């Protein structure tokens, strides 16, 4: 009888040990799971930022060839990566029509060579170096373009192209 | 009694080892997950568009009808022609490209761009060659072939090192 009681006590001890073991392991994996969920959800914001950067990068490589900016055939044969400076200035003063058209926060065209850091306005154009089409304080990605315009040189209308960068801004909050 | 305590201790040690192994595996998985690709300092489209953009640049060299773009100046340089004011086409091409490169790709120890290399080759002859800064193992490049205008095949090769 005593032996049976002893066996029962042993069995109960074993069951208790197993139960505590299972609870501890379950708690451990629950904590790990919570930790992982926190990490996964915190990277969602970073992913959306990456998406905006990628879309800005895609746009900056194509913007110069869009009808609103491109030189088309106005400067002889079709030029790739060429922005018509006069079109850009016209767009600057009609940008409200294009609000949120490209889904970005800002667009700027900056002359690289010859360098000129003066902001372009209707008063000083074309003797200026920076056309702000849409102003923004966000992060910018850039691409090289030829910035072309028609100029009156010694009574003759000639094409004049300079080297510039188009900068697309995103991520302004 | 002594045997029971030993067994209990062995079981606890075993349990602790399982937790440590699982934790190490999770740390490895986390480190791979958190590793994200950074944007390259230079993208290949930048080098490509730089070459295409500078070809349109209007130089100081004039022929009888207009001021020449770099593209047309390359052909004039290949033929050994001079500008209307008597300057050699190749000299103007050389100085213009040098200035453009200096302004567009500033290099230095503390700058992301370590060096660049530009070559313009007409058939097998080197017309223009610029190398500046350090040639590192990382670079982005662009190649542009110009269809011949009654002369040689022009090949432009540009590399930016970072």
mmCIF file of C-alpha atoms in Angstrom:
data_model
loop_
_atom_site.group_PDB
_atom_site.id
_atom_site.type_symbol
_atom_site.label_atom_id
_atom_site.label_comp_id
_atom_site.label_asym_id
_atom_site.label_seq_id
_atom_site.Cartn_x
_atom_site.Cartn_y
_atom_site.Cartn_z
ATOM 1 C CA UNK A 1 0.000 0.000 0.000
ATOM 2 C CA UNK A 2 2.801 2.298 0.973
ATOM 3 C CA UNK A 3 4.572 1.438 -2.215
ATOM 4 C CA UNK A 4 1.478 2.334 -4.286
ATOM 5 C CA UNK A 5 1.242 5.656 -2.507
ATOM 6 C CA UNK A 6 4.904 6.275 -3.191
ATOM 7 C CA UNK A 7 4.427 5.456 -6.872
ATOM 8 C CA UNK A 8 1.422 7.829 -7.070
ATOM 9 C CA UNK A 9 3.441 10.642 -5.491
ATOM 10 C CA UNK A 10 6.235 10.045 -7.967
ATOM 11 C CA UNK A 11 3.791 10.123 -10.865
ATOM 12 C CA UNK A 12 2.240 13.337 -9.610
ATOM 13 C CA UNK A 13 5.693 14.883 -9.327
ATOM 14 C CA UNK A 14 6.474 13.854 -12.893
ATOM 15 C CA UNK A 15 3.197 15.341 -14.151
ATOM 16 C CA UNK A 16 3.879 18.567 -12.290
ATOM 17 C CA UNK A 17 7.401 18.748 -13.721
ATOM 18 C CA UNK A 18 6.106 18.228 -17.244
ATOM 19 C CA UNK A 19 3.377 20.837 -16.737
ATOM 20 C CA UNK A 20 5.854 23.442 -15.491
ATOM 21 C CA UNK A 21 8.213 22.612 -18.326
ATOM 22 C CA UNK A 22 5.463 23.109 -20.926
ATOM 23 C CA UNK A 23 4.373 26.403 -19.361
ATOM 24 C CA UNK A 24 7.959 27.695 -19.337
ATOM 25 C CA UNK A 25 8.584 26.718 -22.972
ATOM 26 C CA UNK A 26 5.260 28.230 -24.092
ATOM 27 C CA UNK A 27 5.971 31.486 -22.246
ATOM 28 C CA UNK A 28 9.417 31.602 -23.818
ATOM 29 C CA UNK A 29 8.092 31.222 -27.372
ATOM 30 C CA UNK A 30 5.299 33.750 -26.714
ATOM 31 C CA UNK A 31 7.907 36.318 -25.634
ATOM 32 C CA UNK A 32 10.010 35.581 -28.717
ATOM 33 C CA UNK A 33 6.930 35.941 -30.916
ATOM 34 C CA UNK A 34 6.046 39.305 -29.379
ATOM 35 C CA UNK A 35 9.604 40.492 -29.924
ATOM 36 C CA UNK A 36 9.488 39.451 -33.616
ATOM 37 C CA UNK A 37 6.111 41.136 -34.189
ATOM 38 C CA UNK A 38 7.505 44.381 -32.763
ATOM 39 C CA UNK A 39 10.472 44.222 -35.159
ATOM 40 C CA UNK A 40 8.288 43.396 -38.195
ATOM 41 C CA UNK A 41 5.853 46.250 -37.588
ATOM 42 C CA UNK A 42 8.600 48.773 -36.898
ATOM 43 C CA UNK A 43 10.122 48.079 -40.361
ATOM 44 C CA UNK A 44 6.843 48.866 -42.146
ATOM 45 C CA UNK A 45 7.523 52.596 -41.950
ATOM 46 C CA UNK A 46 11.041 52.060 -43.325
ATOM 47 C CA UNK A 47 9.576 50.058 -46.241
ATOM 48 C CA UNK A 48 7.216 52.873 -47.173
ATOM 49 C CA UNK A 49 10.140 55.323 -47.106
ATOM 50 C CA UNK A 50 12.122 52.991 -49.395
ATOM 51 C CA UNK A 51 9.183 52.808 -51.797
ATOM 52 C CA UNK A 52 8.999 56.610 -52.011
ATOM 53 C CA UNK A 53 12.738 56.762 -52.661
ATOM 54 C CA UNK A 54 12.471 54.146 -55.421
ATOM 55 C CA UNK A 55 9.600 55.945 -57.083
ATOM 56 C CA UNK A 56 11.559 59.250 -56.937
ATOM 57 C CA UNK A 57 14.594 57.513 -58.477
ATOM 58 C CA UNK A 58 12.436 56.143 -61.286
ATOM 59 C CA UNK A 59 10.879 59.532 -61.933
ATOM 60 C CA UNK A 60 14.177 61.431 -61.975
ATOM 61 C CA UNK A 61 15.516 59.170 -64.703
ATOM 62 C CA UNK A 62 12.416 59.758 -66.859
ATOM 63 C CA UNK A 63 11.349 63.328 -66.079
ATOM 64 C CA UNK A 64 13.487 64.980 -68.742
ATOM 65 C CA UNK A 65 11.748 62.957 -71.443
ATOM 66 C CA UNK A 66 8.210 63.811 -70.305
ATOM 67 C CA UNK A 67 6.260 66.250 -72.553
ATOM 68 C CA UNK A 68 6.190 68.948 -69.845
ATOM 69 C CA UNK A 69 10.007 69.219 -69.876
ATOM 70 C CA UNK A 70 11.453 67.608 -72.977
ATOM 71 C CA UNK A 71 13.097 69.484 -75.834
ATOM 72 C CA UNK A 72 11.295 67.318 -78.387
ATOM 73 C CA UNK A 73 12.304 68.354 -81.901
ATOM 74 C CA UNK A 74 12.508 72.061 -81.108
ATOM 75 C CA UNK A 75 16.314 71.867 -81.086
ATOM 76 C CA UNK A 76 16.894 69.879 -84.250
ATOM 77 C CA UNK A 77 16.656 66.126 -83.966
ATOM 78 C CA UNK A 78 14.993 64.537 -80.943
ATOM 79 C CA UNK A 79 17.304 64.846 -77.964
ATOM 80 C CA UNK A 80 17.240 62.416 -75.058
ATOM 81 C CA UNK A 81 17.772 63.761 -71.530
ATOM 82 C CA UNK A 82 17.140 67.300 -72.694
ATOM 83 C CA UNK A 83 14.986 69.821 -70.820
ATOM 84 C CA UNK A 84 13.583 72.865 -72.548
ATOM 85 C CA UNK A 85 14.443 75.755 -70.260
ATOM 86 C CA UNK A 86 11.563 77.924 -71.486
ATOM 87 C CA UNK A 87 9.054 75.131 -70.876
ATOM 88 C CA UNK A 88 10.423 74.690 -67.369
ATOM 89 C CA UNK A 89 9.954 78.399 -66.616
ATOM 90 C CA UNK A 90 6.399 78.314 -68.001
ATOM 91 C CA UNK A 91 5.642 75.261 -65.870
ATOM 92 C CA UNK A 92 7.062 77.026 -62.802
ATOM 93 C CA UNK A 93 4.342 79.660 -63.040
ATOM 94 C CA UNK A 94 1.566 77.170 -63.810
ATOM 95 C CA UNK A 95 2.519 74.443 -61.358
ATOM 96 C CA UNK A 96 -0.851 74.615 -59.574
ATOM 97 C CA UNK A 97 -2.404 72.808 -62.549
ATOM 98 C CA UNK A 98 0.000 69.961 -61.861
ATOM 99 C CA UNK A 99 -0.461 69.726 -58.110
ATOM 100 C CA UNK A 100 0.358 66.146 -57.074
ATOM 101 C CA UNK A 101 0.566 64.998 -60.727
ATOM 102 C CA UNK A 102 3.913 63.285 -60.226
ATOM 103 C CA UNK A 103 3.328 62.256 -56.603
ATOM 104 C CA UNK A 104 6.503 63.917 -55.319
ATOM 105 C CA UNK A 105 7.222 66.869 -53.058
ATOM 106 C CA UNK A 106 9.586 68.992 -55.126
ATOM 107 C CA UNK A 107 11.345 69.508 -58.469
ATOM 108 C CA UNK A 108 14.346 71.711 -59.086
ATOM 109 C CA UNK A 109 16.649 72.209 -62.079
ATOM 110 C CA UNK A 110 20.160 73.378 -61.227
ATOM 111 C CA UNK A 111 22.829 74.429 -63.732
ATOM 112 C CA UNK A 112 26.094 72.560 -63.265
ATOM 113 C CA UNK A 113 28.161 74.021 -66.079
ATOM 114 C CA UNK A 114 28.526 76.914 -66.427
ATOM 115 C CA UNK A 115 27.804 77.229 -62.728
ATOM 116 C CA UNK A 116 25.276 79.828 -61.587
ATOM 117 C CA UNK A 117 23.541 79.597 -58.230
ATOM 118 C CA UNK A 118 21.110 82.486 -58.725
ATOM 119 C CA UNK A 119 17.459 81.480 -58.463
ATOM 120 C CA UNK A 120 15.487 82.039 -61.662
ATOM 121 C CA UNK A 121 12.587 84.466 -61.702
ATOM 122 C CA UNK A 122 10.712 86.141 -64.552
ATOM 123 C CA UNK A 123 12.963 89.215 -64.037
ATOM 124 C CA UNK A 124 16.405 87.591 -64.323
ATOM 125 C CA UNK A 125 15.711 84.650 -66.667
ATOM 126 C CA UNK A 126 17.755 83.396 -68.567
ATOM 127 C CA UNK A 127 20.739 84.846 -66.648
ATOM 128 C CA UNK A 128 20.228 82.591 -63.667
ATOM 129 C CA UNK A 129 21.096 79.101 -62.558
ATOM 130 C CA UNK A 130 18.348 77.432 -60.575
ATOM 131 C CA UNK A 131 14.732 76.870 -61.585
ATOM 132 C CA UNK A 132 12.546 75.784 -58.675
ATOM 133 C CA UNK A 133 9.431 74.274 -60.186
ATOM 134 C CA UNK A 134 8.048 72.905 -56.938
ATOM 135 C CA UNK A 135 9.803 73.809 -53.708
ATOM 136 C CA UNK A 136 10.451 71.271 -50.987
ATOM 137 C CA UNK A 137 12.722 70.591 -47.992
ATOM 138 C CA UNK A 138 12.642 66.809 -48.386
ATOM 139 C CA UNK A 139 15.349 64.377 -49.540
ATOM 140 C CA UNK A 140 16.460 64.768 -53.162
ATOM 141 C CA UNK A 141 17.631 62.399 -55.912
ATOM 142 C CA UNK A 142 19.205 63.867 -59.034
ATOM 143 C CA UNK A 143 20.034 63.129 -62.642
ATOM 144 C CA UNK A 144 22.041 64.911 -65.349
ATOM 145 C CA UNK A 145 20.222 66.667 -68.159
ATOM 146 C CA UNK A 146 21.013 69.072 -70.981
ATOM 147 C CA UNK A 147 19.205 72.374 -70.337
ATOM 148 C CA UNK A 148 18.504 73.989 -73.687
ATOM 149 C CA UNK A 149 16.985 77.232 -74.878
ATOM 150 C CA UNK A 150 16.835 79.412 -77.978
ATOM 151 C CA UNK A 151 19.071 82.477 -77.860
ATOM 152 C CA UNK A 152 19.504 85.494 -80.027
ATOM 153 C CA UNK A 153 23.226 85.566 -80.826
ATOM 154 C CA UNK A 154 24.343 88.352 -83.173
ATOM 155 C CA UNK A 155 20.844 88.616 -84.625
ATOM 156 C CA UNK A 156 20.575 84.903 -85.232
ATOM 157 C CA UNK A 157 18.364 82.496 -83.261
ATOM 158 C CA UNK A 158 20.631 79.704 -82.067
ATOM 159 C CA UNK A 159 20.309 76.723 -79.775
ATOM 160 C CA UNK A 160 22.207 76.971 -76.530
ATOM 161 C CA UNK A 161 22.492 73.942 -74.290
ATOM 162 C CA UNK A 162 24.135 73.753 -70.881
ATOM 163 C CA UNK A 163 24.725 70.964 -68.399
ATOM 164 C CA UNK A 164 22.273 70.783 -65.487
ATOM 165 C CA UNK A 165 20.820 68.449 -62.888
ATOM 166 C CA UNK A 166 17.152 67.778 -62.304
ATOM 167 C CA UNK A 167 16.488 67.096 -58.623
ATOM 168 C CA UNK A 168 13.353 65.350 -57.396
ATOM 169 C CA UNK A 169 12.441 65.706 -53.723
ATOM 170 C CA UNK A 170 10.418 63.267 -51.649
ATOM 171 C CA UNK A 171 9.761 62.458 -48.020
ATOM 172 C CA UNK A 172 8.773 65.902 -46.778
ATOM 173 C CA UNK A 173 6.393 65.520 -43.785
ATOM 174 C CA UNK B 1 17.946 12.071 -2.345
ATOM 175 C CA UNK B 2 21.325 13.000 -3.686
ATOM 176 C CA UNK B 3 20.483 11.208 -6.946
ATOM 177 C CA UNK B 4 17.145 13.093 -7.210
ATOM 178 C CA UNK B 5 18.867 16.488 -6.846
ATOM 179 C CA UNK B 6 21.424 15.550 -9.472
ATOM 180 C CA UNK B 7 18.668 14.593 -11.879
ATOM 181 C CA UNK B 8 16.770 17.831 -11.282
ATOM 182 C CA UNK B 9 19.923 19.832 -11.861
ATOM 183 C CA UNK B 10 20.633 17.940 -15.075
ATOM 184 C CA UNK B 11 17.129 18.687 -16.333
ATOM 185 C CA UNK B 12 17.466 22.396 -15.563
ATOM 186 C CA UNK B 13 20.833 22.542 -17.340
ATOM 187 C CA UNK B 14 19.273 20.797 -20.316
ATOM 188 C CA UNK B 15 16.413 23.281 -20.401
ATOM 189 C CA UNK B 16 18.795 26.234 -20.160
ATOM 190 C CA UNK B 17 20.883 24.880 -23.069
ATOM 191 C CA UNK B 18 17.778 24.587 -25.264
ATOM 192 C CA UNK B 19 16.907 28.215 -24.527
ATOM 193 C CA UNK B 20 20.444 29.374 -25.326
ATOM 194 C CA UNK B 21 20.550 27.458 -28.629
ATOM 195 C CA UNK B 22 17.146 28.791 -29.686
ATOM 196 C CA UNK B 23 18.226 32.347 -28.758
ATOM 197 C CA UNK B 24 21.416 32.074 -30.851
ATOM 198 C CA UNK B 25 19.451 30.777 -33.867
ATOM 199 C CA UNK B 26 16.970 33.637 -33.520
ATOM 200 C CA UNK B 27 19.782 36.187 -33.327
ATOM 201 C CA UNK B 28 21.254 34.874 -36.589
ATOM 202 C CA UNK B 29 17.858 35.034 -38.272
ATOM 203 C CA UNK B 30 17.327 38.563 -36.999
ATOM 204 C CA UNK B 31 20.693 39.774 -38.278
ATOM 205 C CA UNK B 32 19.925 38.475 -41.800
ATOM 206 C CA UNK B 33 16.461 40.001 -41.714
ATOM 207 C CA UNK B 34 17.652 43.421 -40.592
ATOM 208 C CA UNK B 35 20.436 43.620 -43.204
ATOM 209 C CA UNK B 36 19.069 45.978 -45.805
ATOM 210 C CA UNK B 37 20.490 46.967 -49.168
ATOM 211 C CA UNK B 38 21.778 50.490 -49.184
ATOM 212 C CA UNK B 39 21.382 52.710 -52.193
ATOM 213 C CA UNK B 40 24.554 52.804 -54.300
ATOM 214 C CA UNK B 41 26.506 56.053 -54.106
ATOM 215 C CA UNK B 42 26.349 56.344 -57.893
ATOM 216 C CA UNK B 43 23.560 54.774 -59.909
ATOM 217 C CA UNK B 44 24.268 53.538 -63.437
ATOM 218 C CA UNK B 45 21.587 55.800 -64.908
ATOM 219 C CA UNK B 46 23.520 58.846 -63.604
ATOM 220 C CA UNK B 47 26.649 57.925 -65.563
ATOM 221 C CA UNK B 48 24.549 57.201 -68.665
ATOM 222 C CA UNK B 49 22.600 60.454 -68.514
ATOM 223 C CA UNK B 50 25.785 62.429 -67.829
ATOM 224 C CA UNK B 51 27.278 61.222 -71.112
ATOM 225 C CA UNK B 52 24.076 61.896 -73.047
ATOM 226 C CA UNK B 53 23.683 65.335 -71.468
ATOM 227 C CA UNK B 54 27.242 66.567 -72.087
ATOM 228 C CA UNK B 55 27.028 65.568 -75.740
ATOM 229 C CA UNK B 56 24.368 68.273 -76.191
ATOM 230 C CA UNK B 57 26.437 70.975 -74.471
ATOM 231 C CA UNK B 58 27.002 74.017 -76.730
ATOM 232 C CA UNK B 59 30.681 74.902 -76.927
ATOM 233 C CA UNK B 60 32.530 78.110 -77.807
ATOM 234 C CA UNK B 61 33.622 76.625 -81.124
ATOM 235 C CA UNK B 62 31.745 77.950 -84.099
ATOM 236 C CA UNK B 63 31.598 76.841 -87.684
ATOM 237 C CA UNK B 64 30.037 78.874 -90.502
ATOM 238 C CA UNK B 65 26.462 78.310 -89.321
ATOM 239 C CA UNK B 66 26.290 77.703 -85.587
ATOM 240 C CA UNK B 67 28.059 77.055 -82.319
ATOM 241 C CA UNK B 68 28.918 73.376 -82.154
ATOM 242 C CA UNK B 69 27.718 70.915 -79.557
ATOM 243 C CA UNK B 70 30.286 68.600 -77.971
ATOM 244 C CA UNK B 71 28.928 65.816 -80.148
ATOM 245 C CA UNK B 72 29.654 67.725 -83.353
ATOM 246 C CA UNK B 73 32.932 69.021 -81.950
ATOM 247 C CA UNK B 74 34.120 65.430 -81.485
ATOM 248 C CA UNK B 75 33.614 64.802 -85.194
ATOM 249 C CA UNK B 76 35.444 68.050 -86.037
ATOM 250 C CA UNK B 77 38.290 67.064 -83.729
ATOM 251 C CA UNK B 78 38.506 63.661 -85.397
ATOM 252 C CA UNK B 79 38.896 65.372 -88.796
ATOM 253 C CA UNK B 80 41.521 67.740 -87.370
ATOM 254 C CA UNK B 81 39.391 70.785 -88.149
ATOM 255 C CA UNK B 82 39.577 74.248 -86.568
ATOM 256 C CA UNK B 83 36.877 76.598 -85.326
ATOM 257 C CA UNK B 84 35.963 79.834 -87.105
ATOM 258 C CA UNK B 85 38.195 81.855 -84.764
ATOM 259 C CA UNK B 86 41.204 79.639 -85.627
ATOM 260 C CA UNK B 87 41.266 77.590 -82.438
ATOM 261 C CA UNK B 88 41.793 73.851 -82.829
ATOM 262 C CA UNK B 89 38.597 71.858 -82.350
ATOM 263 C CA UNK B 90 40.449 69.300 -80.227
ATOM 264 C CA UNK B 91 41.790 71.986 -77.881
ATOM 265 C CA UNK B 92 38.337 73.444 -77.254
ATOM 266 C CA UNK B 93 36.936 69.940 -76.801
ATOM 267 C CA UNK B 94 39.665 69.093 -74.305
ATOM 268 C CA UNK B 95 39.251 72.242 -72.189
ATOM 269 C CA UNK B 96 35.436 72.122 -72.244
ATOM 270 C CA UNK B 97 35.280 68.485 -71.196
ATOM 271 C CA UNK B 98 37.863 69.038 -68.469
ATOM 272 C CA UNK B 99 35.802 71.848 -66.959
ATOM 273 C CA UNK B 100 32.549 69.918 -67.264
ATOM 274 C CA UNK B 101 34.042 66.900 -65.527
ATOM 275 C CA UNK B 102 35.524 68.998 -62.726
ATOM 276 C CA UNK B 103 32.204 70.690 -61.985
ATOM 277 C CA UNK B 104 30.052 67.599 -62.374
ATOM 278 C CA UNK B 105 32.111 65.044 -60.469
ATOM 279 C CA UNK B 106 34.100 66.672 -57.668
ATOM 280 C CA UNK B 107 36.536 64.102 -56.288
ATOM 281 C CA UNK B 108 38.507 63.877 -53.089
ATOM 282 C CA UNK B 109 39.454 61.844 -50.030
ATOM 283 C CA UNK B 110 36.428 63.042 -48.086
ATOM 284 C CA UNK B 111 34.052 62.860 -51.011
ATOM 285 C CA UNK B 112 31.931 59.892 -52.084
ATOM 286 C CA UNK B 113 33.462 60.010 -55.578
ATOM 287 C CA UNK B 114 37.087 58.899 -55.587
ATOM 288 C CA UNK B 115 37.880 59.307 -59.281
ATOM 289 C CA UNK B 116 36.700 59.156 -62.863
ATOM 290 C CA UNK B 117 37.885 58.210 -66.306
ATOM 291 C CA UNK B 118 36.683 59.498 -69.667
ATOM 292 C CA UNK B 119 37.915 58.223 -73.022
ATOM 293 C CA UNK B 120 36.856 59.217 -76.506
ATOM 294 C CA UNK B 121 38.193 56.888 -79.157
ATOM 295 C CA UNK B 122 37.864 57.293 -82.925
ATOM 296 C CA UNK B 123 38.317 53.842 -84.476
ATOM 297 C CA UNK B 124 41.536 52.818 -82.691
ATOM 298 C CA UNK B 125 42.826 56.345 -82.077
ATOM 299 C CA UNK B 126 42.429 57.988 -78.686
ATOM 300 C CA UNK B 127 41.069 61.506 -79.206
ATOM 301 C CA UNK B 128 40.505 62.497 -75.585
ATOM 302 C CA UNK B 129 41.452 60.856 -72.316
ATOM 303 C CA UNK B 130 40.885 62.134 -68.791
ATOM 304 C CA UNK B 131 41.697 60.315 -65.590
ATOM 305 C CA UNK B 132 41.387 61.919 -62.192
ATOM 306 C CA UNK B 133 41.559 60.683 -58.630
ATOM 307 C CA UNK B 134 41.877 57.074 -57.481
ATOM 308 C CA UNK B 135 40.786 54.062 -59.451
ATOM 309 C CA UNK B 136 38.988 51.873 -56.936
ATOM 310 C CA UNK B 137 37.324 48.507 -57.311
ATOM 311 C CA UNK B 138 33.812 50.014 -57.333
ATOM 312 C CA UNK B 139 32.609 51.948 -60.312
ATOM 313 C CA UNK B 140 29.636 52.770 -62.466
ATOM 314 C CA UNK B 141 30.156 53.305 -66.135
ATOM 315 C CA UNK B 142 28.547 54.313 -69.399
ATOM 316 C CA UNK B 143 29.391 53.674 -73.019
ATOM 317 C CA UNK B 144 28.104 55.624 -75.997
ATOM 318 C CA UNK B 145 28.775 54.923 -79.659
ATOM 319 C CA UNK B 146 28.282 57.762 -82.102
ATOM 320 C CA UNK B 147 27.300 56.759 -85.647
ATOM 321 C CA UNK B 148 30.037 57.933 -88.051
ATOM 322 C CA UNK B 149 29.530 61.213 -89.900
ATOM 323 C CA UNK B 150 31.676 60.458 -92.894
ATOM 324 C CA UNK B 151 34.596 59.709 -90.625
ATOM 325 C CA UNK B 152 35.564 57.278 -87.876
ATOM 326 C CA UNK B 153 33.422 55.318 -85.466
ATOM 327 C CA UNK B 154 33.413 57.246 -82.199
ATOM 328 C CA UNK B 155 33.256 55.392 -78.920
ATOM 329 C CA UNK B 156 32.828 57.248 -75.622
ATOM 330 C CA UNK B 157 33.587 55.451 -72.401
ATOM 331 C CA UNK B 158 33.024 56.964 -68.962
ATOM 332 C CA UNK B 159 33.599 55.523 -65.486
ATOM 333 C CA UNK B 160 33.033 56.989 -62.044
ATOM 334 C CA UNK B 161 34.872 55.346 -59.142
ATOM 335 C CA UNK B 162 33.545 55.362 -55.583
#
